[in-house]
Amino acid sequence: MSTVNSATSSDVIASLQKNTAAGSSSELKMGTQSSFLRLLTEQLKNQDPLSPMDNAQMTSQLAQISTVDGLGKLNATLSTLLESSQSGEAMQAAALVGKGVMVAGSGLTLSGGKAYGGFELTSPADKVSVTIKDSNGLEVRTLELGDYEAGVFNFAWDGLTNSGAKAVDGSYSLSVKGRRGDTDLSPTALQLGSVNSVLRTSSGSVSIDVGGGKLVGLSDIKQIL
């Protein structure tokens, strides 16, 4: 009596389970079903009449093949959702090109005697102050901005120093402090950027060029101006 010396249907299932994530869903589905049915048929044709395949064993193998096929469908669905999400993110990012945005950072550019920055508070503050320094780290101006609720806010600097003199146009840095009662807060300083372009990486994620060599994700944008 002839016997099947190649892999059994259980072997095929085990192998396919290891490779579920590697192959495409359509190829996996066809390969899974075809290989399983072919080997199961051969096993039934060549089984020992005195020791036929147990019904429980066959049921178990059929359940396993259904599981593998279900995993393939799940992977295909997740891949489709991921691609759709990434495409939607890219479209949202592309719509921002040319617009001003606030992102985490300490940069502040004075141009024409005006500069704009921002900050983010995770809780209300009785007092918020912004300290502006020049490229040498010397304090130029301190702005007392008063009380704020939690949220994202922006401010304007008129270019005047603490002494009332006009600061020269150029690059400055900012830091933000907050206080509520006797508790010091840690606001996040925000800098103004302009969306120049949108880049899509090989993994499908989106990076947004906001100028100054700074790349951010869509979720990093705190405010659109």
mmCIF file of C-alpha atoms in Angstrom:
data_model
loop_
_atom_site.group_PDB
_atom_site.id
_atom_site.type_symbol
_atom_site.label_atom_id
_atom_site.label_comp_id
_atom_site.label_asym_id
_atom_site.label_seq_id
_atom_site.Cartn_x
_atom_site.Cartn_y
_atom_site.Cartn_z
ATOM 1 C CA MET A 1 0.000 0.000 0.000
ATOM 2 C CA SER A 2 1.341 3.405 -0.916
ATOM 3 C CA THR A 3 1.882 6.050 1.717
ATOM 4 C CA VAL A 4 2.299 9.809 1.678
ATOM 5 C CA ASN A 5 5.900 10.615 2.641
ATOM 6 C CA SER A 6 5.671 14.372 2.045
ATOM 7 C CA ALA A 7 4.459 16.904 4.587
ATOM 8 C CA THR A 8 1.110 16.248 6.215
ATOM 9 C CA SER A 9 -1.727 18.770 6.240
ATOM 10 C CA SER A 10 -0.742 19.643 9.819
ATOM 11 C CA ASP A 11 2.757 20.454 8.614
ATOM 12 C CA VAL A 12 1.347 22.748 5.931
ATOM 13 C CA ILE A 13 -0.830 24.545 8.468
ATOM 14 C CA ALA A 14 2.110 25.072 10.812
ATOM 15 C CA SER A 15 4.227 26.444 7.982
ATOM 16 C CA LEU A 16 1.509 28.746 6.757
ATOM 17 C CA GLN A 17 0.874 30.104 10.232
ATOM 18 C CA LYS A 18 4.533 31.125 10.429
ATOM 19 C CA ASN A 19 4.347 32.918 7.097
ATOM 20 C CA THR A 20 0.928 34.550 7.402
ATOM 21 C CA ALA A 21 2.383 38.017 7.864
ATOM 22 C CA ALA A 22 4.953 37.634 5.088
ATOM 23 C CA GLY A 23 2.836 36.885 2.009
ATOM 24 C CA SER A 24 0.056 38.847 0.335
ATOM 25 C CA SER A 25 -3.412 38.005 1.581
ATOM 26 C CA SER A 26 -4.717 36.746 -1.786
ATOM 27 C CA GLU A 27 -1.706 34.509 -2.386
ATOM 28 C CA LEU A 28 -1.833 33.251 1.175
ATOM 29 C CA LYS A 29 -5.516 32.412 0.953
ATOM 30 C CA MET A 30 -5.174 30.481 -2.312
ATOM 31 C CA GLY A 31 -1.976 28.738 -1.215
ATOM 32 C CA THR A 32 -3.426 27.814 2.160
ATOM 33 C CA GLN A 33 -6.604 26.277 0.795
ATOM 34 C CA SER A 34 -4.967 24.570 -2.180
ATOM 35 C CA SER A 35 -2.102 22.999 -0.220
ATOM 36 C CA PHE A 36 -4.330 21.872 2.611
ATOM 37 C CA LEU A 37 -7.000 20.307 0.419
ATOM 38 C CA ARG A 38 -4.429 18.567 -1.796
ATOM 39 C CA LEU A 39 -2.600 16.963 1.130
ATOM 40 C CA LEU A 40 -5.789 16.130 2.993
ATOM 41 C CA THR A 41 -7.084 14.357 -0.116
ATOM 42 C CA GLU A 42 -3.836 12.380 -0.441
ATOM 43 C CA GLN A 43 -4.001 11.389 3.218
ATOM 44 C CA LEU A 44 -7.564 10.146 2.826
ATOM 45 C CA LYS A 45 -6.707 8.195 -0.341
ATOM 46 C CA ASN A 46 -3.660 6.532 1.194
ATOM 47 C CA GLN A 47 -4.779 6.067 4.774
ATOM 48 C CA ASP A 48 -4.618 2.647 6.388
ATOM 49 C CA PRO A 49 -8.113 1.106 6.173
ATOM 50 C CA LEU A 50 -7.471 -0.535 9.528
ATOM 51 C CA SER A 51 -6.536 2.789 11.072
ATOM 52 C CA PRO A 52 -8.428 5.554 9.253
ATOM 53 C CA MET A 53 -8.015 9.205 10.096
ATOM 54 C CA ASP A 54 -9.888 10.084 13.243
ATOM 55 C CA ASN A 55 -12.916 12.382 12.722
ATOM 56 C CA ALA A 56 -11.734 14.584 15.579
ATOM 57 C CA GLN A 57 -8.328 14.934 13.915
ATOM 58 C CA MET A 58 -9.910 15.962 10.605
ATOM 59 C CA THR A 59 -12.205 18.428 12.347
ATOM 60 C CA SER A 60 -9.246 19.920 14.179
ATOM 61 C CA GLN A 61 -7.291 20.374 10.959
ATOM 62 C CA LEU A 62 -10.271 21.959 9.221
ATOM 63 C CA ALA A 63 -10.626 24.365 12.143
ATOM 64 C CA GLN A 64 -6.943 25.255 11.897
ATOM 65 C CA ILE A 65 -7.140 25.954 8.174
ATOM 66 C CA SER A 66 -10.136 28.217 8.812
ATOM 67 C CA THR A 67 -8.126 30.084 11.430
ATOM 68 C CA VAL A 68 -5.191 30.609 9.053
ATOM 69 C CA ASP A 69 -7.549 31.784 6.322
ATOM 70 C CA GLY A 70 -9.207 34.145 8.810
ATOM 71 C CA LEU A 71 -5.833 35.591 9.776
ATOM 72 C CA GLY A 72 -5.105 36.239 6.122
ATOM 73 C CA LYS A 73 -8.382 38.127 5.732
ATOM 74 C CA LEU A 74 -7.712 40.077 8.947
ATOM 75 C CA ASN A 75 -4.249 41.066 7.718
ATOM 76 C CA ALA A 76 -5.709 42.197 4.401
ATOM 77 C CA THR A 77 -8.340 44.292 6.186
ATOM 78 C CA LEU A 78 -5.772 45.880 8.506
ATOM 79 C CA SER A 79 -3.490 46.656 5.556
ATOM 80 C CA THR A 80 -6.361 48.326 3.718
ATOM 81 C CA LEU A 81 -7.268 50.403 6.779
ATOM 82 C CA LEU A 82 -3.624 51.416 7.271
ATOM 83 C CA GLU A 83 -3.239 52.486 3.650
ATOM 84 C CA SER A 84 -6.500 54.442 3.828
ATOM 85 C CA SER A 85 -5.395 56.164 7.056
ATOM 86 C CA GLN A 86 -2.002 57.074 5.606
ATOM 87 C CA SER A 87 -3.582 58.426 2.419
ATOM 88 C CA GLY A 88 -6.008 60.528 4.448
ATOM 89 C CA GLU A 89 -3.169 61.857 6.583
ATOM 90 C CA ALA A 90 -1.175 62.790 3.481
ATOM 91 C CA MET A 91 -4.163 64.680 2.054
ATOM 92 C CA GLN A 92 -4.669 66.596 5.312
ATOM 93 C CA ALA A 93 -0.989 67.492 5.428
ATOM 94 C CA ALA A 94 -0.964 68.598 1.771
ATOM 95 C CA ALA A 95 -3.821 71.007 2.496
ATOM 96 C CA LEU A 96 -1.543 72.810 4.972
ATOM 97 C CA VAL A 97 1.129 73.777 2.449
ATOM 98 C CA GLY A 98 1.661 77.543 2.576
ATOM 99 C CA LYS A 99 -0.038 77.948 5.948
ATOM 100 C CA GLY A 100 1.459 79.053 9.248
ATOM 101 C CA VAL A 101 1.480 76.508 12.073
ATOM 102 C CA MET A 102 2.541 76.350 15.703
ATOM 103 C CA VAL A 103 4.763 73.429 16.707
ATOM 104 C CA ALA A 104 6.836 72.664 19.787
ATOM 105 C CA GLY A 105 10.081 74.647 19.717
ATOM 106 C CA SER A 106 11.905 77.647 21.123
ATOM 107 C CA GLY A 107 12.656 79.537 17.926
ATOM 108 C CA LEU A 108 11.389 83.092 17.476
ATOM 109 C CA THR A 109 12.010 85.230 14.394
ATOM 110 C CA LEU A 110 11.761 89.017 14.568
ATOM 111 C CA SER A 111 10.966 90.494 11.167
ATOM 112 C CA GLY A 112 9.819 94.038 10.488
ATOM 113 C CA GLY A 113 9.699 94.682 14.215
ATOM 114 C CA LYS A 114 7.207 91.848 14.847
ATOM 115 C CA ALA A 115 7.486 88.264 16.060
ATOM 116 C CA TYR A 116 4.941 85.591 16.921
ATOM 117 C CA GLY A 117 5.192 82.603 19.239
ATOM 118 C CA GLY A 118 2.947 80.441 21.357
ATOM 119 C CA PHE A 119 2.638 78.073 24.270
ATOM 120 C CA GLU A 120 0.566 75.122 25.426
ATOM 121 C CA LEU A 121 -0.833 74.680 28.933
ATOM 122 C CA THR A 122 -2.084 71.328 30.201
ATOM 123 C CA SER A 123 -3.803 73.028 33.143
ATOM 124 C CA PRO A 124 -4.993 76.565 33.985
ATOM 125 C CA ALA A 125 -2.385 79.129 35.073
ATOM 126 C CA ASP A 126 -2.745 82.253 37.168
ATOM 127 C CA LYS A 127 0.340 83.714 35.553
ATOM 128 C CA VAL A 128 2.223 83.065 32.315
ATOM 129 C CA SER A 129 5.451 84.788 31.351
ATOM 130 C CA VAL A 130 7.616 84.552 28.226
ATOM 131 C CA THR A 131 11.332 85.300 28.255
ATOM 132 C CA ILE A 132 12.987 86.234 24.960
ATOM 133 C CA LYS A 133 16.754 85.935 24.523
ATOM 134 C CA ASP A 134 19.113 86.837 21.709
ATOM 135 C CA SER A 135 21.551 84.487 19.955
ATOM 136 C CA ASN A 136 24.085 85.036 22.759
ATOM 137 C CA GLY A 137 21.637 83.898 25.400
ATOM 138 C CA LEU A 138 21.139 87.387 26.822
ATOM 139 C CA GLU A 139 17.650 88.354 27.959
ATOM 140 C CA VAL A 140 16.054 90.902 25.662
ATOM 141 C CA ARG A 141 12.455 91.059 26.834
ATOM 142 C CA THR A 142 10.122 89.466 29.358
ATOM 143 C CA LEU A 143 6.417 89.441 28.560
ATOM 144 C CA GLU A 144 3.909 89.080 31.399
ATOM 145 C CA LEU A 145 0.843 87.565 29.780
ATOM 146 C CA GLY A 146 -1.506 87.081 32.734
ATOM 147 C CA ASP A 147 -3.802 84.140 33.424
ATOM 148 C CA TYR A 148 -4.906 81.445 30.955
ATOM 149 C CA GLU A 149 -7.039 78.339 30.876
ATOM 150 C CA ALA A 150 -5.594 75.053 29.652
ATOM 151 C CA GLY A 151 -5.048 75.015 25.906
ATOM 152 C CA VAL A 152 -2.907 76.379 23.085
ATOM 153 C CA PHE A 153 -2.331 80.118 22.798
ATOM 154 C CA ASN A 154 -0.144 82.496 20.810
ATOM 155 C CA PHE A 155 1.337 85.894 21.495
ATOM 156 C CA ALA A 156 2.951 88.756 19.588
ATOM 157 C CA TRP A 157 6.202 90.544 20.426
ATOM 158 C CA ASP A 158 6.465 94.152 19.266
ATOM 159 C CA GLY A 159 10.242 93.969 18.977
ATOM 160 C CA LEU A 160 10.907 96.233 21.942
ATOM 161 C CA THR A 161 13.467 95.337 24.604
ATOM 162 C CA ASN A 162 12.955 95.655 28.361
ATOM 163 C CA SER A 163 14.526 99.130 28.137
ATOM 164 C CA GLY A 164 12.129 100.213 25.385
ATOM 165 C CA ALA A 165 14.704 100.124 22.606
ATOM 166 C CA LYS A 166 14.000 98.423 19.298
ATOM 167 C CA ALA A 167 15.593 95.008 18.890
ATOM 168 C CA VAL A 168 17.226 94.217 15.558
ATOM 169 C CA ASP A 169 15.478 91.790 13.240
ATOM 170 C CA GLY A 170 16.810 88.257 13.411
ATOM 171 C CA SER A 171 16.622 84.998 15.303
ATOM 172 C CA TYR A 172 15.780 84.823 18.995
ATOM 173 C CA SER A 173 14.724 82.119 21.430
ATOM 174 C CA LEU A 174 11.826 81.950 23.843
ATOM 175 C CA SER A 175 11.025 80.121 27.048
ATOM 176 C CA VAL A 176 7.715 80.007 28.896
ATOM 177 C CA LYS A 177 6.943 79.787 32.605
ATOM 178 C CA GLY A 178 3.609 79.319 34.321
ATOM 179 C CA ARG A 179 2.322 79.336 37.860
ATOM 180 C CA ARG A 180 -0.918 78.412 39.579
ATOM 181 C CA GLY A 181 -1.056 79.392 43.234
ATOM 182 C CA ASP A 182 2.142 78.080 44.780
ATOM 183 C CA THR A 183 2.677 75.508 42.033
ATOM 184 C CA ASP A 184 5.092 76.018 39.156
ATOM 185 C CA LEU A 185 3.800 74.808 35.811
ATOM 186 C CA SER A 186 5.732 73.681 32.753
ATOM 187 C CA PRO A 187 4.110 75.142 29.634
ATOM 188 C CA THR A 188 5.387 73.945 26.270
ATOM 189 C CA ALA A 189 6.944 76.682 24.144
ATOM 190 C CA LEU A 190 5.668 76.820 20.570
ATOM 191 C CA GLN A 191 7.342 78.347 17.552
ATOM 192 C CA LEU A 192 5.793 79.622 14.362
ATOM 193 C CA GLY A 193 6.577 77.733 11.191
ATOM 194 C CA SER A 194 5.372 77.754 7.613
ATOM 195 C CA VAL A 195 4.479 74.495 5.891
ATOM 196 C CA ASN A 196 6.747 74.292 2.859
ATOM 197 C CA SER A 197 6.196 70.723 1.714
ATOM 198 C CA VAL A 198 4.960 67.283 2.685
ATOM 199 C CA LEU A 199 7.182 64.230 2.529
ATOM 200 C CA ARG A 200 6.058 60.608 2.550
ATOM 201 C CA THR A 201 8.515 58.023 3.820
ATOM 202 C CA SER A 202 8.979 54.494 2.478
ATOM 203 C CA SER A 203 6.913 53.216 5.431
ATOM 204 C CA GLY A 204 4.002 55.447 4.379
ATOM 205 C CA SER A 205 4.221 57.902 7.280
ATOM 206 C CA VAL A 206 3.993 61.637 6.614
ATOM 207 C CA SER A 207 6.597 64.265 7.535
ATOM 208 C CA ILE A 208 5.862 67.975 7.220
ATOM 209 C CA ASP A 209 8.587 70.534 6.490
ATOM 210 C CA VAL A 210 7.851 73.635 8.578
ATOM 211 C CA GLY A 211 11.052 75.482 7.720
ATOM 212 C CA GLY A 212 14.424 75.784 9.390
ATOM 213 C CA GLY A 213 15.177 72.156 8.651
ATOM 214 C CA LYS A 214 12.432 71.063 11.043
ATOM 215 C CA LEU A 215 10.271 68.062 10.126
ATOM 216 C CA VAL A 216 7.166 67.227 12.155
ATOM 217 C CA GLY A 217 4.235 64.854 12.007
ATOM 218 C CA LEU A 218 0.635 65.923 11.532
ATOM 219 C CA SER A 219 -0.098 65.282 15.202
ATOM 220 C CA ASP A 220 2.791 67.608 16.204
ATOM 221 C CA ILE A 221 0.977 70.643 14.823
ATOM 222 C CA LYS A 222 -0.637 72.385 17.774
ATOM 223 C CA GLN A 223 -2.320 75.260 15.956
ATOM 224 C CA ILE A 224 -3.020 76.311 12.378
ATOM 225 C CA LEU A 225 -2.947 80.047 11.714
#
